[in-house]
CSV table of C-alpha atoms in Angstrom, one decimal:
chain,number,residue,atom,x,y,z
H,388,UNK,CA,-84.6,-21.3,-40.9
H,389,UNK,CA,-80.9,-21.5,-40.9
H,390,UNK,CA,-79.3,-24.8,-41.8
H,391,UNK,CA,-77.7,-26.9,-39.0
H,392,UNK,CA,-74.5,-28.9,-38.8
H,393,UNK,CA,-76.6,-32.0,-39.2
H,394,UNK,CA,-78.1,-30.6,-42.4
H,395,UNK,CA,-74.6,-30.0,-43.8
H,396,UNK,CA,-73.4,-33.4,-42.8
H,397,UNK,CA,-76.3,-35.1,-44.4
H,398,UNK,CA,-76.0,-33.2,-47.7
H,399,UNK,CA,-72.2,-33.6,-47.8
H,400,UNK,CA,-72.3,-37.3,-46.9
H,401,UNK,CA,-70.0,-36.9,-43.9
H,402,UNK,CA,-70.3,-37.1,-40.1
H,403,UNK,CA,-71.3,-34.1,-38.0
H,404,UNK,CA,-67.8,-34.4,-36.3
H,405,UNK,CA,-66.2,-33.9,-39.7
H,406,UNK,CA,-68.3,-30.8,-40.4
H,407,UNK,CA,-67.4,-29.4,-37.0
H,408,UNK,CA,-63.7,-29.9,-37.7
H,409,UNK,CA,-64.0,-28.2,-41.1
H,410,UNK,CA,-66.0,-25.2,-39.8
H,411,UNK,CA,-63.6,-24.7,-36.9
H,412,UNK,CA,-60.5,-25.1,-39.1
H,413,UNK,CA,-59.1,-28.1,-37.4
H,414,UNK,CA,-56.7,-30.5,-39.0
H,415,UNK,CA,-57.3,-34.1,-39.9
H,416,UNK,CA,-59.7,-33.7,-42.9
H,417,UNK,CA,-58.8,-34.4,-46.5
H,418,UNK,CA,-58.8,-31.4,-48.7
H,419,UNK,CA,-61.5,-32.7,-51.0
H,420,UNK,CA,-63.7,-33.5,-48.1
H,421,UNK,CA,-63.1,-30.0,-46.7
H,422,UNK,CA,-64.0,-28.5,-50.0
H,423,UNK,CA,-67.2,-30.5,-50.2
H,424,UNK,CA,-68.3,-29.5,-46.7
H,425,UNK,CA,-67.5,-25.8,-47.3
H,426,UNK,CA,-69.4,-25.9,-50.7
H,427,UNK,CA,-72.4,-27.5,-49.1
H,428,UNK,CA,-72.4,-25.1,-46.1
H,429,UNK,CA,-72.3,-22.2,-48.5
H,430,UNK,CA,-75.1,-23.6,-50.6
H,431,UNK,CA,-77.2,-24.1,-47.5
H,432,UNK,CA,-76.6,-20.6,-46.3
H,433,UNK,CA,-74.6,-21.6,-43.2
H,434,UNK,CA,-72.0,-18.8,-42.9
H,435,UNK,CA,-70.1,-19.0,-39.6
H,436,UNK,CA,-68.2,-15.9,-40.5
H,437,UNK,CA,-71.3,-13.8,-41.1
H,438,UNK,CA,-71.2,-12.2,-37.7
H,439,UNK,CA,-67.9,-10.6,-38.7
H,440,UNK,CA,-69.2,-9.3,-42.0
H,441,UNK,CA,-72.4,-7.9,-40.4
H,442,UNK,CA,-71.1,-6.5,-37.1
H,443,UNK,CA,-67.3,-6.2,-37.5
H,444,UNK,CA,-66.9,-7.9,-34.1
H,445,UNK,CA,-63.8,-9.9,-33.4
H,446,UNK,CA,-62.5,-11.1,-30.0
H,447,UNK,CA,-59.4,-9.5,-28.6
H,448,UNK,CA,-57.5,-12.8,-29.0
H,449,UNK,CA,-58.3,-13.1,-32.7
H,450,UNK,CA,-55.3,-14.3,-34.7
H,451,UNK,CA,-54.1,-11.6,-37.1
H,452,UNK,CA,-52.5,-12.6,-40.4
H,453,UNK,CA,-51.7,-10.4,-43.4
H,454,UNK,CA,-51.4,-11.1,-47.1
H,455,UNK,CA,-49.3,-8.8,-49.3
H,456,UNK,CA,-50.3,-9.1,-53.0
H,457,UNK,CA,-49.3,-7.0,-56.0
H,458,UNK,CA,-51.9,-4.4,-57.1
H,459,UNK,CA,-52.7,-3.4,-60.7
H,460,UNK,CA,-54.7,-4.8,-63.6
H,461,UNK,CA,-53.7,-8.5,-63.0
H,462,UNK,CA,-57.1,-10.2,-62.9
H,463,UNK,CA,-55.7,-13.3,-61.3
H,464,UNK,CA,-54.2,-11.4,-58.4
H,465,UNK,CA,-57.4,-9.5,-57.9
H,466,UNK,CA,-59.3,-12.8,-57.9
H,467,UNK,CA,-56.9,-14.3,-55.4
H,468,UNK,CA,-57.4,-11.3,-53.1
H,469,UNK,CA,-61.1,-11.7,-53.3
H,470,UNK,CA,-60.8,-15.5,-52.6
H,471,UNK,CA,-58.6,-14.8,-49.5
H,472,UNK,CA,-61.3,-12.4,-48.2
H,473,UNK,CA,-64.0,-15.0,-48.9
H,474,UNK,CA,-62.1,-17.9,-47.3
H,475,UNK,CA,-61.3,-15.7,-44.3
H,476,UNK,CA,-65.0,-15.3,-43.6
H,477,UNK,CA,-65.3,-19.1,-43.1
H,478,UNK,CA,-62.8,-19.0,-40.3
H,479,UNK,CA,-65.1,-16.9,-38.2
H,480,UNK,CA,-64.2,-14.1,-35.8
H,481,UNK,CA,-61.2,-15.9,-34.3
H,482,UNK,CA,-59.2,-15.2,-37.5
H,483,UNK,CA,-58.4,-11.6,-38.5
H,484,UNK,CA,-57.3,-11.9,-42.1
H,485,UNK,CA,-56.2,-8.8,-44.0
H,486,UNK,CA,-55.1,-8.2,-47.6
H,487,UNK,CA,-52.8,-5.4,-48.6
H,488,UNK,CA,-52.2,-4.5,-52.3
H,489,UNK,CA,-48.7,-3.3,-52.9
H,490,UNK,CA,-47.5,-1.3,-55.9
H,491,UNK,CA,-46.5,-4.0,-58.4
H,492,UNK,CA,-42.9,-4.8,-59.1
H,493,UNK,CA,-41.6,-2.3,-56.5
H,494,UNK,CA,-39.3,-4.3,-54.1
H,495,UNK,CA,-38.7,-1.3,-51.8
H,496,UNK,CA,-42.5,-0.8,-51.3
H,497,UNK,CA,-42.9,-4.5,-50.6
H,498,UNK,CA,-40.0,-4.6,-48.1
H,499,UNK,CA,-41.2,-1.4,-46.4
H,500,UNK,CA,-44.7,-2.9,-45.9
H,501,UNK,CA,-43.2,-6.1,-44.5
H,502,UNK,CA,-41.3,-4.2,-41.9
H,503,UNK,CA,-44.2,-1.9,-41.1
H,504,UNK,CA,-46.5,-4.7,-40.1
H,505,UNK,CA,-43.9,-6.7,-38.2
H,506,UNK,CA,-45.3,-5.6,-34.8
H,507,UNK,CA,-48.9,-5.9,-35.8
H,508,UNK,CA,-49.3,-9.4,-37.3
H,509,UNK,CA,-49.0,-13.0,-36.3
H,510,UNK,CA,-48.2,-14.3,-39.9
H,511,UNK,CA,-47.6,-13.0,-43.4
H,512,UNK,CA,-48.4,-14.5,-46.8
H,513,UNK,CA,-46.5,-12.8,-49.6
H,514,UNK,CA,-46.1,-13.0,-53.4
H,515,UNK,CA,-42.5,-11.9,-53.2
H,516,UNK,CA,-40.2,-10.4,-55.7
H,517,UNK,CA,-36.8,-12.2,-55.6
H,518,UNK,CA,-34.8,-9.0,-54.7
H,519,UNK,CA,-32.2,-8.4,-52.0
H,520,UNK,CA,-34.3,-5.8,-50.1
H,521,UNK,CA,-37.3,-8.2,-50.0
H,522,UNK,CA,-35.2,-11.1,-48.9
H,523,UNK,CA,-33.7,-9.1,-46.1
H,524,UNK,CA,-37.1,-7.8,-44.9
H,525,UNK,CA,-38.4,-11.4,-44.9
H,526,UNK,CA,-35.4,-12.4,-42.8
H,527,UNK,CA,-36.1,-9.6,-40.3
H,528,UNK,CA,-39.8,-10.5,-40.1
H,529,UNK,CA,-38.9,-14.2,-39.5
H,530,UNK,CA,-36.3,-13.3,-36.9
H,531,UNK,CA,-39.1,-11.5,-35.0
H,532,UNK,CA,-40.9,-14.9,-34.7
H,533,UNK,CA,-43.5,-14.2,-37.4
H,534,UNK,CA,-44.1,-17.1,-39.8
H,535,UNK,CA,-43.8,-16.1,-43.5
H,536,UNK,CA,-45.5,-18.1,-46.3
H,537,UNK,CA,-44.6,-17.5,-50.0
H,538,UNK,CA,-47.5,-17.8,-52.5
H,539,UNK,CA,-47.7,-18.2,-56.3
H,540,UNK,CA,-44.0,-17.4,-56.8
H,541,UNK,CA,-41.5,-18.8,-54.4
H,542,UNK,CA,-38.3,-17.0,-53.2
H,543,UNK,CA,-34.9,-18.5,-52.5
H,544,UNK,CA,-32.7,-18.4,-49.4
H,545,UNK,CA,-35.2,-17.0,-46.9
H,546,UNK,CA,-36.7,-18.6,-43.8
H,547,UNK,CA,-40.3,-19.4,-44.6
H,548,UNK,CA,-42.8,-22.0,-43.4
H,549,UNK,CA,-43.6,-23.2,-46.9
H,550,UNK,CA,-44.8,-22.3,-50.4
H,551,UNK,CA,-48.4,-22.4,-51.7
H,552,UNK,CA,-48.6,-22.5,-55.5
H,553,UNK,CA,-48.0,-24.5,-58.6
H,554,UNK,CA,-44.7,-25.9,-59.8
H,555,UNK,CA,-43.9,-23.1,-62.1
H,556,UNK,CA,-41.1,-24.9,-64.0
H,557,UNK,CA,-43.5,-27.7,-64.8
H,558,UNK,CA,-46.1,-25.1,-65.9
H,559,UNK,CA,-43.6,-23.6,-68.3
H,560,UNK,CA,-42.8,-27.1,-69.7
H,561,UNK,CA,-46.5,-27.8,-70.2
H,562,UNK,CA,-47.0,-24.5,-72.0
H,563,UNK,CA,-44.0,-25.3,-74.3
H,564,UNK,CA,-45.4,-28.8,-75.0
H,565,UNK,CA,-48.8,-27.4,-75.9
H,566,UNK,CA,-47.5,-24.6,-78.1
H,567,UNK,CA,-45.2,-26.9,-79.9
H,568,UNK,CA,-47.9,-29.4,-80.6
H,569,UNK,CA,-50.3,-26.7,-81.8
H,570,UNK,CA,-47.6,-25.2,-84.1
H,571,UNK,CA,-46.9,-28.7,-85.5
H,572,UNK,CA,-44.0,-29.9,-87.6
H,573,UNK,CA,-43.3,-26.6,-89.2
H,574,UNK,CA,-40.3,-24.5,-88.0
H,575,UNK,CA,-41.0,-21.0,-86.8
H,576,UNK,CA,-40.3,-18.1,-84.5
H,577,UNK,CA,-41.8,-17.8,-81.0
H,578,UNK,CA,-42.0,-14.9,-78.6
H,579,UNK,CA,-42.3,-14.7,-74.8
H,580,UNK,CA,-44.0,-12.1,-72.6
H,581,UNK,CA,-43.3,-11.9,-68.9
H,582,UNK,CA,-44.6,-9.7,-66.1
H,583,UNK,CA,-41.1,-9.5,-64.5
H,584,UNK,CA,-38.3,-12.0,-64.2
H,585,UNK,CA,-37.9,-10.5,-60.7
H,586,UNK,CA,-40.6,-13.0,-59.9
H,587,UNK,CA,-38.9,-16.4,-59.5
H,588,UNK,CA,-42.1,-18.0,-60.7
H,589,UNK,CA,-41.9,-16.2,-64.0
H,590,UNK,CA,-38.2,-17.1,-64.4
H,591,UNK,CA,-39.0,-20.7,-63.7
H,592,UNK,CA,-41.7,-20.8,-66.3
H,593,UNK,CA,-39.4,-19.3,-68.9
H,594,UNK,CA,-36.7,-21.9,-68.1
H,595,UNK,CA,-39.2,-24.8,-68.3
H,596,UNK,CA,-40.6,-23.5,-71.6
H,597,UNK,CA,-37.1,-23.0,-73.1
H,598,UNK,CA,-35.9,-26.5,-72.1
H,599,UNK,CA,-38.8,-28.4,-73.6
H,600,UNK,CA,-38.6,-26.5,-76.9
H,601,UNK,CA,-34.9,-27.4,-77.0
H,602,UNK,CA,-35.7,-31.0,-76.2
H,603,UNK,CA,-38.7,-31.7,-78.3
H,604,UNK,CA,-39.3,-28.8,-80.8
H,605,UNK,CA,-35.9,-27.7,-82.1
H,606,UNK,CA,-37.5,-26.1,-85.2
H,607,UNK,CA,-39.1,-23.4,-82.9
H,608,UNK,CA,-36.8,-20.5,-82.2
H,609,UNK,CA,-37.4,-17.9,-79.4
H,610,UNK,CA,-36.7,-14.5,-80.9
H,611,UNK,CA,-37.8,-12.2,-78.2
H,612,UNK,CA,-38.8,-11.9,-74.5
H,613,UNK,CA,-40.6,-8.7,-73.5
H,614,UNK,CA,-41.3,-7.7,-69.9
H,615,UNK,CA,-44.6,-5.9,-69.6
H,616,UNK,CA,-45.1,-5.6,-65.8
H,617,UNK,CA,-48.4,-7.4,-66.0
H,618,UNK,CA,-49.9,-4.2,-67.4
H,619,UNK,CA,-52.7,-4.5,-70.0
H,620,UNK,CA,-51.9,-1.4,-72.0
H,621,UNK,CA,-48.1,-2.0,-72.0
H,622,UNK,CA,-48.8,-5.6,-73.2
H,623,UNK,CA,-50.8,-4.2,-76.0
H,624,UNK,CA,-48.1,-1.8,-77.1
H,625,UNK,CA,-45.4,-4.4,-76.9
H,626,UNK,CA,-47.5,-7.0,-78.8
H,627,UNK,CA,-48.1,-4.5,-81.6
H,628,UNK,CA,-44.4,-3.8,-81.8
H,629,UNK,CA,-43.6,-7.5,-81.8
H,630,UNK,CA,-46.1,-8.2,-84.7
H,631,UNK,CA,-44.6,-5.4,-86.7
H,632,UNK,CA,-41.1,-6.8,-86.2
H,633,UNK,CA,-41.9,-10.4,-86.9
H,634,UNK,CA,-44.3,-11.0,-89.7
H,635,UNK,CA,-43.5,-14.8,-89.6
H,636,UNK,CA,-44.3,-15.3,-85.9
H,637,UNK,CA,-45.7,-18.7,-85.2
H,638,UNK,CA,-46.4,-18.6,-81.5
H,639,UNK,CA,-46.7,-16.5,-78.3
H,640,UNK,CA,-46.3,-17.7,-74.7
H,641,UNK,CA,-47.4,-15.2,-72.1
H,642,UNK,CA,-45.8,-16.2,-68.8
H,643,UNK,CA,-47.7,-13.7,-66.6
H,644,UNK,CA,-50.7,-11.4,-66.9
H,645,UNK,CA,-51.5,-9.0,-69.7
H,646,UNK,CA,-53.4,-11.4,-71.9
H,647,UNK,CA,-56.0,-8.8,-72.7
H,648,UNK,CA,-53.4,-6.5,-74.3
H,649,UNK,CA,-51.8,-9.3,-76.4
H,650,UNK,CA,-55.2,-10.6,-77.5
H,651,UNK,CA,-56.3,-7.2,-78.6
H,652,UNK,CA,-53.2,-6.7,-80.7
H,653,UNK,CA,-53.7,-10.1,-82.3
H,654,UNK,CA,-57.3,-9.5,-83.1
H,655,UNK,CA,-56.7,-5.9,-84.5
H,656,UNK,CA,-53.9,-7.1,-86.7
H,657,UNK,CA,-56.0,-10.1,-88.0
H,658,UNK,CA,-53.4,-12.6,-86.6
H,659,UNK,CA,-55.5,-14.3,-83.9
H,660,UNK,CA,-56.1,-17.4,-86.0
H,661,UNK,CA,-52.6,-18.0,-87.4
H,662,UNK,CA,-50.5,-17.4,-84.3
H,663,UNK,CA,-50.7,-19.9,-81.5
H,664,UNK,CA,-51.3,-18.1,-78.2
H,665,UNK,CA,-50.8,-19.9,-74.8
H,666,UNK,CA,-51.1,-18.1,-71.5
H,667,UNK,CA,-52.0,-18.5,-67.8
H,668,UNK,CA,-55.0,-18.3,-65.6
H,669,UNK,CA,-58.7,-18.9,-66.5
H,670,UNK,CA,-60.4,-15.5,-66.0
H,671,UNK,CA,-63.5,-13.9,-67.5
H,672,UNK,CA,-61.2,-12.5,-70.2
H,673,UNK,CA,-59.2,-15.7,-71.1
H,674,UNK,CA,-62.4,-17.6,-71.1
H,675,UNK,CA,-63.7,-15.3,-73.8
H,676,UNK,CA,-60.4,-15.6,-75.8
H,677,UNK,CA,-60.5,-19.4,-75.7
H,678,UNK,CA,-64.1,-19.4,-77.0
H,679,UNK,CA,-63.2,-17.0,-79.8
H,680,UNK,CA,-60.1,-18.9,-80.8
H,681,UNK,CA,-57.7,-16.0,-80.0
H,682,UNK,CA,-56.1,-18.1,-77.3
H,683,UNK,CA,-55.4,-21.8,-77.8
H,684,UNK,CA,-54.7,-22.9,-74.2
H,685,UNK,CA,-54.6,-21.6,-70.7
H,686,UNK,CA,-52.5,-23.0,-67.9
H,687,UNK,CA,-54.7,-22.7,-64.8
H,688,UNK,CA,-54.2,-22.8,-61.1
H,689,UNK,CA,-57.0,-22.6,-58.5
H,690,UNK,CA,-57.0,-19.4,-56.5
H,691,UNK,CA,-59.7,-20.6,-54.2
H,692,UNK,CA,-57.7,-23.6,-53.1
H,693,UNK,CA,-54.5,-21.5,-52.8
H,694,UNK,CA,-56.3,-18.9,-50.6
H,695,UNK,CA,-57.7,-21.7,-48.4
H,696,UNK,CA,-54.4,-23.5,-48.0
H,697,UNK,CA,-52.5,-20.3,-47.4
H,698,UNK,CA,-54.9,-19.2,-44.6
H,699,UNK,CA,-54.9,-22.7,-43.0
H,700,UNK,CA,-51.1,-22.9,-43.0
H,701,UNK,CA,-50.5,-19.4,-41.6
H,702,UNK,CA,-53.2,-19.8,-38.9
H,703,UNK,CA,-51.7,-23.1,-37.8
H,704,UNK,CA,-48.2,-21.7,-37.7
H,705,UNK,CA,-49.3,-18.5,-35.9
H,706,UNK,CA,-51.1,-20.6,-33.2
H,707,UNK,CA,-48.3,-23.1,-32.8
H,708,UNK,CA,-50.4,-25.9,-34.2
H,709,UNK,CA,-49.1,-28.8,-36.5
H,710,UNK,CA,-49.0,-27.8,-40.1
H,711,UNK,CA,-52.0,-29.2,-42.1
H,712,UNK,CA,-51.2,-32.0,-44.5
H,713,UNK,CA,-52.2,-30.4,-47.8
H,714,UNK,CA,-51.8,-31.7,-51.3
H,715,UNK,CA,-49.8,-29.8,-54.0
H,716,UNK,CA,-51.7,-27.2,-56.0
H,717,UNK,CA,-52.7,-28.8,-59.4
H,718,UNK,CA,-51.8,-27.5,-62.8
H,719,UNK,CA,-54.6,-27.7,-65.3
H,720,UNK,CA,-54.6,-27.1,-69.0
H,721,UNK,CA,-57.8,-25.5,-70.3
H,722,UNK,CA,-59.0,-25.5,-73.9
H,723,UNK,CA,-62.1,-24.3,-75.6
H,724,UNK,CA,-63.7,-27.7,-75.3
H,725,UNK,CA,-63.2,-28.2,-71.5
H,726,UNK,CA,-63.8,-24.8,-70.0
H,727,UNK,CA,-65.4,-25.4,-66.6
H,728,UNK,CA,-68.4,-23.5,-65.4
H,729,UNK,CA,-67.8,-20.1,-64.0
């Protein structure tokens, strides 16, 4: 027998009215309460969006929103895309949520897609390259009355309804603090890897990292920054070249994706235990590297919460409803000793 709203309310410790508000995506519910209700509903098998998954039915007045994410081997981006799809199912048939994967680091492809969907969508969530063609496309989409939300990496000087993601400058400072503490009092050389500094978020992480090293760890010197386009194989090749060029390397900070390539190079060269390695996003891969000691720390953000908040904000804007009052996305440092359950 399918669970009822009363069952969910009893298990989650809330009122049936609160459950109704959460399942129908109405405002006025604290984010933690919303998470608890959704988790309970999922555990009990109450899936209000199952009709969409099973039949494909949507009413003619369903609100269409689109998310444009970079494609490629970036595990976090692929996880975020999956979480958007999962969170969309909770919104039921009244929400038509679609995810498009764009060729990574191609501003023209991203701008072209933004303009192509202009007449088909009621809202756009985008992980945007900070590039003139992308900025102009966002301006044109916004001028057509379509709300635009930036995610994961913000973009300057464009009309948008908001940003969903972590404070990337603070994340870079945290990474620098952790790497400096792990290296200790000794002086040494440090290298940076970035997906692309065309992402404002990657640039902000770099700035935060550089500033805290200058402030607190003057004995650490950044000798290289290599852009790897978040590609695993390119990260591996660049990491091998880096290790060949700097036998005295003390630490690596990977600003973006490509952790698998860097870890592979460190392990093959026998350097995994003597070079401090700090990166981003807890995935099946970085979880393994933390356990093996190849990585020392991972700066994590929650793709499930980001997906939920982005959908809620875009749907509200597209429907002319008040923006939901959502807390900032938290930054979390993960070590081998505090890895959460998968």
